mmCIF file of C-alpha atoms and ligand atoms in Angstrom:
data_model
loop_
_atom_site.group_PDB
_atom_site.id
_atom_site.type_symbol
_atom_site.label_atom_id
_atom_site.label_comp_id
_atom_site.label_asym_id
_atom_site.label_seq_id
_atom_site.Cartn_x
_atom_site.Cartn_y
_atom_site.Cartn_z
ATOM 1 C CA MET A 1237 0.000 0.000 0.000
ATOM 2 C CA SER A 1238 1.348 3.460 -0.877
ATOM 3 C CA HIS A 1239 1.480 6.183 1.783
ATOM 4 C CA THR A 1240 -1.462 7.900 0.067
ATOM 5 C CA GLU A 1241 -3.523 4.712 0.170
ATOM 6 C CA LEU A 1242 -2.593 4.158 3.810
ATOM 7 C CA ILE A 1243 -3.663 7.705 4.767
ATOM 8 C CA ARG A 1244 -7.010 7.152 3.042
ATOM 9 C CA ALA A 1245 -7.479 3.719 4.615
ATOM 10 C CA LEU A 1246 -6.665 4.709 8.204
ATOM 11 C CA PRO A 1247 -9.680 5.234 10.460
ATOM 12 C CA LYS A 1248 -9.146 8.629 12.082
ATOM 13 C CA ALA A 1249 -10.600 10.783 14.848
ATOM 14 C CA GLU A 1250 -10.697 14.545 14.417
ATOM 15 C CA LEU A 1251 -10.273 16.455 17.679
ATOM 16 C CA HIS A 1252 -9.745 20.026 16.524
ATOM 17 C CA VAL A 1253 -12.250 21.439 14.053
ATOM 18 C CA HIS A 1254 -14.336 24.609 14.414
ATOM 19 C CA ILE A 1255 -17.718 24.043 12.795
ATOM 20 C CA GLU A 1256 -17.838 27.701 11.726
ATOM 21 C CA GLY A 1257 -14.486 27.068 10.015
ATOM 22 C CA THR A 1258 -15.950 24.355 7.790
ATOM 23 C CA PHE A 1259 -18.218 26.907 6.069
ATOM 24 C CA GLU A 1260 -17.531 26.530 2.340
ATOM 25 C CA PRO A 1261 -18.166 29.640 0.187
ATOM 26 C CA GLU A 1262 -20.761 27.800 -1.935
ATOM 27 C CA LEU A 1263 -22.891 27.008 1.122
ATOM 28 C CA MET A 1264 -22.279 30.514 2.509
ATOM 29 C CA PHE A 1265 -23.774 32.008 -0.671
ATOM 30 C CA GLU A 1266 -26.716 29.616 -0.595
ATOM 31 C CA ILE A 1267 -27.588 30.377 3.035
ATOM 32 C CA ALA A 1268 -27.001 34.140 2.600
ATOM 33 C CA GLN A 1269 -29.431 34.115 -0.307
ATOM 34 C CA ARG A 1270 -32.216 32.222 1.438
ATOM 35 C CA ASN A 1271 -31.800 34.420 4.552
ATOM 36 C CA GLN A 1272 -31.637 37.550 2.357
ATOM 37 C CA ILE A 1273 -28.372 38.707 3.877
ATOM 38 C CA ASP A 1274 -25.869 40.761 1.860
ATOM 39 C CA ILE A 1275 -22.300 39.525 1.891
ATOM 40 C CA PRO A 1276 -19.464 41.722 0.652
ATOM 41 C CA TYR A 1277 -18.472 39.333 -2.173
ATOM 42 C CA LYS A 1278 -19.827 38.877 -5.694
ATOM 43 C CA SER A 1279 -18.706 35.319 -6.274
ATOM 44 C CA VAL A 1280 -17.237 32.204 -4.713
ATOM 45 C CA GLU A 1281 -13.903 33.107 -6.371
ATOM 46 C CA GLU A 1282 -13.969 36.525 -4.727
ATOM 47 C CA VAL A 1283 -14.549 34.898 -1.332
ATOM 48 C CA ARG A 1284 -11.597 32.565 -1.808
ATOM 49 C CA GLN A 1285 -9.406 35.485 -2.902
ATOM 50 C CA ALA A 1286 -10.167 37.199 0.404
ATOM 51 C CA TYR A 1287 -8.584 34.226 2.216
ATOM 52 C CA ASN A 1288 -4.999 35.502 2.137
ATOM 53 C CA PHE A 1289 -4.309 35.597 5.851
ATOM 54 C CA HIS A 1290 -0.989 36.430 7.447
ATOM 55 C CA ASN A 1291 -1.828 35.730 11.090
ATOM 56 C CA LEU A 1292 -4.595 34.520 13.390
ATOM 57 C CA GLN A 1293 -6.382 37.885 13.690
ATOM 58 C CA SER A 1294 -6.611 38.518 9.945
ATOM 59 C CA PHE A 1295 -8.257 35.095 9.647
ATOM 60 C CA LEU A 1296 -10.632 35.605 12.589
ATOM 61 C CA ASP A 1297 -11.985 38.872 11.143
ATOM 62 C CA ILE A 1298 -13.160 37.047 8.004
ATOM 63 C CA TYR A 1299 -14.261 33.918 9.891
ATOM 64 C CA TYR A 1300 -16.614 35.885 12.183
ATOM 65 C CA ALA A 1301 -17.999 37.834 9.204
ATOM 66 C CA GLY A 1302 -18.830 34.572 7.389
ATOM 67 C CA ALA A 1303 -20.690 33.224 10.431
ATOM 68 C CA ASN A 1304 -23.101 36.197 10.267
ATOM 69 C CA VAL A 1305 -25.287 34.522 7.653
ATOM 70 C CA LEU A 1306 -26.166 31.646 10.025
ATOM 71 C CA ILE A 1307 -29.597 32.413 11.474
ATOM 72 C CA HIS A 1308 -31.916 29.408 11.607
ATOM 73 C CA GLU A 1309 -31.581 25.921 13.080
ATOM 74 C CA GLU A 1310 -31.555 24.581 9.528
ATOM 75 C CA ASP A 1311 -28.459 26.709 8.725
ATOM 76 C CA PHE A 1312 -26.486 25.135 11.562
ATOM 77 C CA TYR A 1313 -27.723 21.716 10.513
ATOM 78 C CA ASP A 1314 -26.624 22.258 6.887
ATOM 79 C CA LEU A 1315 -23.231 23.545 8.010
ATOM 80 C CA ALA A 1316 -22.528 20.512 10.185
ATOM 81 C CA TRP A 1317 -24.002 18.033 7.713
ATOM 82 C CA ALA A 1318 -21.665 19.301 4.967
ATOM 83 C CA TYR A 1319 -18.717 18.709 7.316
ATOM 84 C CA PHE A 1320 -19.871 15.182 8.176
ATOM 85 C CA LYS A 1321 -19.952 14.325 4.476
ATOM 86 C CA LYS A 1322 -16.287 15.378 4.255
ATOM 87 C CA CYS A 1323 -15.557 13.165 7.274
ATOM 88 C CA ALA A 1324 -17.099 10.212 5.469
ATOM 89 C CA GLU A 1325 -14.885 10.852 2.399
ATOM 90 C CA ASP A 1326 -11.755 11.045 4.574
ATOM 91 C CA HIS A 1327 -12.577 8.025 6.773
ATOM 92 C CA VAL A 1328 -12.894 10.220 9.855
ATOM 93 C CA VAL A 1329 -15.018 7.885 11.976
ATOM 94 C CA HIS A 1330 -15.213 10.021 15.100
ATOM 95 C CA THR A 1331 -15.089 13.801 15.530
ATOM 96 C CA GLU A 1332 -15.182 16.230 18.463
ATOM 97 C CA ILE A 1333 -16.502 19.489 17.066
ATOM 98 C CA PHE A 1334 -15.923 22.996 18.449
ATOM 99 C CA PHE A 1335 -18.673 25.551 18.245
ATOM 100 C CA ASP A 1336 -18.568 29.212 19.303
ATOM 101 C CA PRO A 1337 -21.986 30.054 20.832
ATOM 102 C CA GLN A 1338 -21.014 33.679 21.566
ATOM 103 C CA THR A 1339 -20.449 34.361 17.855
ATOM 104 C CA HIS A 1340 -24.151 33.664 17.420
ATOM 105 C CA THR A 1341 -25.824 34.641 20.709
ATOM 106 C CA ASP A 1342 -24.171 38.091 20.475
ATOM 107 C CA ARG A 1343 -26.106 38.540 17.186
ATOM 108 C CA GLY A 1344 -29.399 37.610 18.831
ATOM 109 C CA ILE A 1345 -29.466 33.953 17.779
ATOM 110 C CA ALA A 1346 -30.740 31.667 20.562
ATOM 111 C CA PHE A 1347 -28.243 29.220 22.103
ATOM 112 C CA GLU A 1348 -30.834 26.516 21.568
ATOM 113 C CA THR A 1349 -31.095 27.245 17.822
ATOM 114 C CA VAL A 1350 -27.351 26.683 17.383
ATOM 115 C CA LEU A 1351 -27.232 23.575 19.537
ATOM 116 C CA ASN A 1352 -30.370 21.965 18.094
ATOM 117 C CA GLY A 1353 -29.132 22.348 14.507
ATOM 118 C CA LEU A 1354 -25.717 20.895 15.326
ATOM 119 C CA GLN A 1355 -27.159 18.080 17.451
ATOM 120 C CA ARG A 1356 -29.555 16.990 14.730
ATOM 121 C CA ALA A 1357 -26.654 16.756 12.266
ATOM 122 C CA CYS A 1358 -24.662 14.727 14.825
ATOM 123 C CA ASN A 1359 -27.596 12.330 15.198
ATOM 124 C CA ASP A 1360 -27.932 11.923 11.423
ATOM 125 C CA ALA A 1361 -24.170 11.420 11.085
ATOM 126 C CA LYS A 1362 -24.427 8.460 13.444
ATOM 127 C CA THR A 1363 -27.463 6.835 11.817
ATOM 128 C CA LYS A 1364 -26.751 7.603 8.139
ATOM 129 C CA LEU A 1365 -22.932 7.659 7.998
ATOM 130 C CA GLY A 1366 -21.886 5.666 11.062
ATOM 131 C CA ILE A 1367 -19.809 8.610 12.339
ATOM 132 C CA SER A 1368 -19.779 9.267 16.089
ATOM 133 C CA SER A 1369 -19.329 12.793 17.410
ATOM 134 C CA TYR A 1370 -19.209 15.057 20.451
ATOM 135 C CA LEU A 1371 -19.695 18.810 20.705
ATOM 136 C CA ILE A 1372 -17.195 21.070 22.492
ATOM 137 C CA MET A 1373 -18.354 24.551 23.415
ATOM 138 C CA CYS A 1374 -15.627 27.209 23.123
ATOM 139 C CA PHE A 1375 -15.454 30.532 24.938
ATOM 140 C CA LEU A 1376 -14.166 33.473 22.891
ATOM 141 C CA ARG A 1377 -11.061 34.610 24.750
ATOM 142 C CA HIS A 1378 -11.108 38.161 23.365
ATOM 143 C CA LEU A 1379 -14.345 38.635 25.365
ATOM 144 C CA SER A 1380 -14.526 38.848 29.165
ATOM 145 C CA GLU A 1381 -14.555 36.017 31.689
ATOM 146 C CA GLU A 1382 -17.949 37.326 32.791
ATOM 147 C CA ALA A 1383 -19.317 36.763 29.277
ATOM 148 C CA ALA A 1384 -17.862 33.240 29.339
ATOM 149 C CA LEU A 1385 -19.574 32.595 32.708
ATOM 150 C CA LYS A 1386 -22.914 33.661 31.198
ATOM 151 C CA THR A 1387 -22.334 31.292 28.281
ATOM 152 C CA LEU A 1388 -21.564 28.454 30.699
ATOM 153 C CA GLU A 1389 -24.853 29.166 32.538
ATOM 154 C CA GLN A 1390 -26.711 28.970 29.211
ATOM 155 C CA ALA A 1391 -25.097 25.614 28.479
ATOM 156 C CA LEU A 1392 -25.960 23.935 31.798
ATOM 157 C CA PRO A 1393 -29.442 22.760 30.726
ATOM 158 C CA TYR A 1394 -27.764 21.069 27.720
ATOM 159 C CA LYS A 1395 -24.971 19.484 29.728
ATOM 160 C CA ASN A 1396 -25.649 16.001 28.298
ATOM 161 C CA GLN A 1397 -25.144 17.295 24.721
ATOM 162 C CA ILE A 1398 -21.783 18.997 25.333
ATOM 163 C CA ILE A 1399 -18.775 16.871 26.297
ATOM 164 C CA ALA A 1400 -16.275 19.646 27.023
ATOM 165 C CA VAL A 1401 -15.569 23.358 27.039
ATOM 166 C CA GLY A 1402 -12.704 24.990 25.155
ATOM 167 C CA LEU A 1403 -11.045 28.354 24.610
ATOM 168 C CA ASP A 1404 -10.450 29.915 21.202
ATOM 169 C CA SER A 1405 -10.138 33.211 19.258
ATOM 170 C CA SER A 1406 -7.319 35.812 19.598
ATOM 171 C CA GLU A 1407 -4.653 34.186 21.755
ATOM 172 C CA VAL A 1408 -1.953 36.788 22.396
ATOM 173 C CA GLY A 1409 -2.980 39.168 25.198
ATOM 174 C CA HIS A 1410 -5.714 36.787 26.387
ATOM 175 C CA PRO A 1411 -3.886 34.158 28.454
ATOM 176 C CA PRO A 1412 -5.614 31.102 29.913
ATOM 177 C CA ALA A 1413 -5.277 32.702 33.386
ATOM 178 C CA LYS A 1414 -8.054 35.132 32.402
ATOM 179 C CA PHE A 1415 -10.493 32.179 32.421
ATOM 180 C CA THR A 1416 -9.417 30.301 35.567
ATOM 181 C CA ARG A 1417 -12.747 30.700 37.387
ATOM 182 C CA VAL A 1418 -15.025 29.775 34.503
ATOM 183 C CA PHE A 1419 -12.986 26.656 33.766
ATOM 184 C CA ALA A 1420 -13.133 25.634 37.446
ATOM 185 C CA LYS A 1421 -16.924 25.988 37.313
ATOM 186 C CA ALA A 1422 -17.119 24.011 34.085
ATOM 187 C CA ARG A 1423 -15.060 21.182 35.590
ATOM 188 C CA GLU A 1424 -17.254 21.197 38.727
ATOM 189 C CA ALA A 1425 -20.303 20.901 36.472
ATOM 190 C CA GLY A 1426 -18.742 17.781 34.899
ATOM 191 C CA PHE A 1427 -17.419 19.113 31.589
ATOM 192 C CA LEU A 1428 -14.061 17.959 30.271
ATOM 193 C CA VAL A 1429 -11.806 20.888 29.339
ATOM 194 C CA VAL A 1430 -9.472 21.833 26.493
ATOM 195 C CA ALA A 1431 -7.867 25.124 25.455
ATOM 196 C CA HIS A 1432 -6.044 26.613 22.499
ATOM 197 C CA ALA A 1433 -2.531 27.476 23.724
ATOM 198 C CA GLY A 1434 0.886 27.816 22.141
ATOM 199 C CA GLU A 1435 -0.409 28.515 18.624
ATOM 200 C CA GLU A 1436 0.714 32.164 18.459
ATOM 201 C CA GLY A 1437 1.062 32.532 22.226
ATOM 202 C CA PRO A 1438 4.207 31.584 24.217
ATOM 203 C CA PRO A 1439 4.896 28.333 26.128
ATOM 204 C CA GLU A 1440 3.790 30.149 29.326
ATOM 205 C CA TYR A 1441 0.221 29.957 28.008
ATOM 206 C CA VAL A 1442 0.544 26.164 27.716
ATOM 207 C CA TRP A 1443 1.753 26.010 31.346
ATOM 208 C CA GLU A 1444 -1.275 28.086 32.389
ATOM 209 C CA ALA A 1445 -3.667 25.845 30.443
ATOM 210 C CA LEU A 1446 -2.207 22.819 32.277
ATOM 211 C CA ASP A 1447 -1.842 24.292 35.770
ATOM 212 C CA LEU A 1448 -4.736 26.770 35.983
ATOM 213 C CA LEU A 1449 -7.360 25.415 33.593
ATOM 214 C CA LYS A 1450 -6.346 21.757 34.198
ATOM 215 C CA VAL A 1451 -7.008 20.806 30.596
ATOM 216 C CA ASN A 1452 -7.428 17.256 29.260
ATOM 217 C CA ARG A 1453 -5.820 18.263 25.928
ATOM 218 C CA ILE A 1454 -3.942 21.226 24.467
ATOM 219 C CA ASP A 1455 -5.181 22.594 21.135
ATOM 220 C CA HIS A 1456 -2.209 23.445 18.859
ATOM 221 C CA GLY A 1457 0.571 23.651 21.482
ATOM 222 C CA VAL A 1458 3.287 23.675 18.804
ATOM 223 C CA ARG A 1459 5.226 26.472 20.531
ATOM 224 C CA SER A 1460 5.769 24.119 23.515
ATOM 225 C CA GLU A 1461 8.936 23.004 21.742
ATOM 226 C CA GLU A 1462 10.610 26.282 22.793
ATOM 227 C CA ASP A 1463 10.543 25.118 26.447
ATOM 228 C CA PRO A 1464 12.383 21.831 27.190
ATOM 229 C CA VAL A 1465 10.921 21.537 30.698
ATOM 230 C CA LEU A 1466 7.413 21.873 29.288
ATOM 231 C CA MET A 1467 8.255 19.235 26.660
ATOM 232 C CA GLN A 1468 9.236 16.799 29.436
ATOM 233 C CA ARG A 1469 5.958 17.495 31.213
ATOM 234 C CA LEU A 1470 3.866 16.895 28.058
ATOM 235 C CA ILE A 1471 5.700 13.631 27.353
ATOM 236 C CA GLN A 1472 5.478 12.363 30.949
ATOM 237 C CA GLU A 1473 1.776 13.185 31.291
ATOM 238 C CA LYS A 1474 0.974 11.864 27.806
ATOM 239 C CA MET A 1475 -0.801 15.188 27.238
ATOM 240 C CA PRO A 1476 -2.321 15.241 23.760
ATOM 241 C CA LEU A 1477 -1.656 18.138 21.380
ATOM 242 C CA THR A 1478 -4.234 18.615 18.623
ATOM 243 C CA VAL A 1479 -1.938 19.899 15.873
ATOM 244 C CA CYS A 1480 -3.284 21.553 12.702
ATOM 245 C CA PRO A 1481 -0.558 21.605 10.021
ATOM 246 C CA LEU A 1482 -2.341 23.432 7.159
ATOM 247 C CA SER A 1483 -3.681 25.995 9.640
ATOM 248 C CA ASN A 1484 -0.182 26.657 10.960
ATOM 249 C CA LEU A 1485 1.069 27.158 7.399
ATOM 250 C CA LYS A 1486 -1.787 29.452 6.330
ATOM 251 C CA LEU A 1487 -1.527 31.635 9.475
ATOM 252 C CA CYS A 1488 2.273 31.823 9.210
ATOM 253 C CA VAL A 1489 2.918 29.961 12.493
ATOM 254 C CA VAL A 1490 5.462 28.134 10.269
ATOM 255 C CA ASP A 1491 7.124 29.517 7.092
ATOM 256 C CA ASP A 1492 6.838 26.273 5.131
ATOM 257 C CA MET A 1493 5.674 22.740 5.835
ATOM 258 C CA GLN A 1494 9.254 21.393 5.903
ATOM 259 C CA GLN A 1495 9.745 23.542 9.015
ATOM 260 C CA HIS A 1496 6.728 22.083 10.812
ATOM 261 C CA ASN A 1497 7.653 20.429 14.113
ATOM 262 C CA ILE A 1498 4.938 17.731 14.198
ATOM 263 C CA HIS A 1499 7.444 15.062 13.120
ATOM 264 C CA ARG A 1500 9.996 16.092 15.766
ATOM 265 C CA LEU A 1501 7.283 16.214 18.453
ATOM 266 C CA LEU A 1502 6.118 12.727 17.439
ATOM 267 C CA GLN A 1503 9.679 11.358 17.492
ATOM 268 C CA GLN A 1504 10.237 12.784 20.969
ATOM 269 C CA GLY A 1505 7.149 10.971 22.245
ATOM 270 C CA VAL A 1506 4.625 13.810 22.448
ATOM 271 C CA LYS A 1507 1.082 12.556 21.828
ATOM 272 C CA VAL A 1508 0.425 14.665 18.728
ATOM 273 C CA THR A 1509 -2.641 14.304 16.528
ATOM 274 C CA VAL A 1510 -3.489 15.659 13.049
ATOM 275 C CA ASN A 1511 -6.494 17.951 12.592
ATOM 276 C CA SER A 1512 -7.972 20.432 10.130
ATOM 277 C CA ASP A 1513 -8.949 23.395 12.419
ATOM 278 C CA ASP A 1514 -10.862 25.535 9.866
ATOM 279 C CA PRO A 1515 -10.677 23.424 6.701
ATOM 280 C CA SER A 1516 -12.712 25.697 4.443
ATOM 281 C CA TYR A 1517 -10.306 28.565 5.149
ATOM 282 C CA PHE A 1518 -6.981 26.739 5.383
ATOM 283 C CA GLY A 1519 -6.985 24.614 2.259
ATOM 284 C CA GLY A 1520 -8.054 21.166 3.318
ATOM 285 C CA TYR A 1521 -9.757 18.591 5.481
ATOM 286 C CA MET A 1522 -8.220 15.719 7.481
ATOM 287 C CA ASN A 1523 -6.580 13.766 4.666
ATOM 288 C CA ASP A 1524 -5.202 16.931 3.043
ATOM 289 C CA ASN A 1525 -3.427 17.650 6.330
ATOM 290 C CA PHE A 1526 -1.971 14.130 6.364
ATOM 291 C CA PHE A 1527 -0.907 14.405 2.700
ATOM 292 C CA ALA A 1528 0.781 17.768 3.343
ATOM 293 C CA ILE A 1529 2.886 16.561 6.271
ATOM 294 C CA GLN A 1530 3.666 13.261 4.570
ATOM 295 C CA LYS A 1531 4.998 15.093 1.516
ATOM 296 C CA ALA A 1532 7.000 17.665 3.462
ATOM 297 C CA LEU A 1533 8.313 15.507 6.307
ATOM 298 C CA ASN A 1534 8.462 12.039 4.781
ATOM 299 C CA LEU A 1535 6.746 10.159 7.588
ATOM 300 C CA SER A 1536 7.054 6.389 7.740
ATOM 301 C CA GLU A 1537 4.122 3.986 7.598
ATOM 302 C CA ALA A 1538 4.545 3.318 11.325
ATOM 303 C CA GLU A 1539 4.482 7.050 12.070
ATOM 304 C CA LEU A 1540 1.309 7.601 10.036
ATOM 305 C CA LYS A 1541 -0.329 4.775 11.968
ATOM 306 C CA GLN A 1542 0.895 6.223 15.259
ATOM 307 C CA LEU A 1543 -0.731 9.574 14.432
ATOM 308 C CA ALA A 1544 -4.047 7.815 13.788
ATOM 309 C CA ILE A 1545 -3.676 5.739 16.983
ATOM 310 C CA ASN A 1546 -2.950 8.936 18.945
ATOM 311 C CA SER A 1547 -6.181 10.480 17.647
ATOM 312 C CA PHE A 1548 -8.211 7.699 19.282
ATOM 313 C CA GLU A 1549 -6.110 7.592 22.451
ATOM 314 C CA ALA A 1550 -6.652 11.346 22.853
ATOM 315 C CA ALA A 1551 -10.388 11.213 22.061
ATOM 316 C CA PHE A 1552 -13.088 11.461 24.727
ATOM 317 C CA ILE A 1553 -14.611 8.074 23.777
ATOM 318 C CA ASP A 1554 -14.558 5.082 26.108
ATOM 319 C CA ASN A 1555 -11.661 2.713 26.289
ATOM 320 C CA THR A 1556 -13.354 -0.219 24.565
ATOM 321 C CA GLU A 1557 -14.114 1.930 21.521
ATOM 322 C CA LYS A 1558 -10.545 3.252 21.484
ATOM 323 C CA GLN A 1559 -9.065 -0.228 21.558
ATOM 324 C CA SER A 1560 -11.323 -1.463 18.793
ATOM 325 C CA TRP A 1561 -10.225 1.353 16.410
ATOM 326 C CA ILE A 1562 -6.574 0.938 17.382
ATOM 327 C CA LYS A 1563 -6.742 -2.785 16.550
ATOM 328 C CA LYS A 1564 -8.127 -1.924 13.106
ATOM 329 C CA ILE A 1565 -5.251 0.491 12.524
ATOM 330 C CA GLN A 1566 -2.636 -2.045 13.615
ATOM 331 C CA ALA A 1567 -4.151 -4.632 11.262
ATOM 332 C CA LEU A 1568 -3.664 -2.409 8.191
HETATM 333 N N1 HPA B 866 -7.174 29.602 16.815
HETATM 334 C C1 HPA B 866 -7.899 30.369 17.615
HETATM 335 N N2 HPA B 866 -9.188 30.568 17.436
HETATM 336 C C2 HPA B 866 -9.790 29.992 16.407
HETATM 337 C C3 HPA B 866 -9.085 29.193 15.526
HETATM 338 C C4 HPA B 866 -7.710 28.984 15.757
HETATM 339 O O1 HPA B 866 -6.997 28.269 15.028
HETATM 340 N N3 HPA B 866 -9.971 28.775 14.610
HETATM 341 C C5 HPA B 866 -11.164 29.280 14.939
HETATM 342 N N4 HPA B 866 -11.065 30.036 16.028
HETATM 343 ZN ZN1 ZN B 867 -8.547 26.026 16.417
#
C-alpha cells in the first residue's frame, strides 16, 4: 500500500475542528441568499481570494464575518451536515466538534437554535454515515470572563449534549489565566476541558492551560517546543496536542511545511494528533493535512499509523471503543 492509500485507509478521529471554520463559500452564498443577507463578495472566487491571511487575527476577522449569515436551526444543521460528508470521504469515523456560541448569541441567535441544529446533524451522522461525534463549546477569549460565565450558565441545561468546554479566538494578550474561574466551574459541572494554547502565544500559556485550567488536551501547542521543561511534562503526562498543520502554514505559524515540528514532536514521544482546524479557510480537510505533512516531512508507515492511533487515544470516547479502532489500525 502506498502512503497515500494508507492515509485514506486509516480510520481517524478529528479532535480540533471549528464548525464555523468548515463553512464553504458555496454554502455561505446559498444560506445568505435564502436568509436575504448581503455579503461583501460577488462570487465564490472573490470569497476565496479574500482568504490571504498572514496571522490569526486577519483570519478571525473574516471567519466571524462569514458566520453572520447563520440564522436558523436549519443553517447550523446544513453547516454541520456538509462537514460530516467530508468526514465520510476522509474516513474520519469520530469527531469532536468545536462551536462558538457567543459568535451567534451576540447577534441575537438563541443558544438553543445553534445547539439543536448541530445536534440533529450529529444524530444523522451516526445513523446515516456511522460517524460518532461530540460537541465542544468554546469561549471566545477576546471577550470577558464574565461573558464566558454567562455562556456556561446557558449551556448547563444542555450538559448532556456537550462533552467539554474549550477556549479559542485571539490568543496573544488573552492568556488562559483570564479564564481560571469559569474553567473551574465548568469542571465542577462535569465538563471535560481543552484550550487553544501555544499557537501564536508563548509556552507560558501552555503552562497556564495545564496548571490553571487543568485541561485534558492542548489545542495546537506547537510552541511548547521552545521550552524543554514543558516538553518533558507533556511527554510524561501523555498530554495530547491537537496539531493543525495546514492551519499553521496558512496563518504563518510556520514559514513552510518542511519547518513544521509535528514530526519532531512525534519522534520525541509527544502525543500529537493531526487535525484540520478551519478546513474551508486553510486549504483542506483531514486527509489533506496528512498528505501535506507526509509530503514535506516524509513520515514512515509506522508514524502515520501512530498519528491515527494517537487520535483515538486522545479522544473522549470510552476505552473499549478506542481499543477497537486501534486494533483496526494495527491490522492495516
Ligand atoms: N485559533 C484560535 N481561534 C480559532 C481558531 C484557531 O486556530 N480557529 C477558529 N477560532
Ligand atoms: Zn482552532
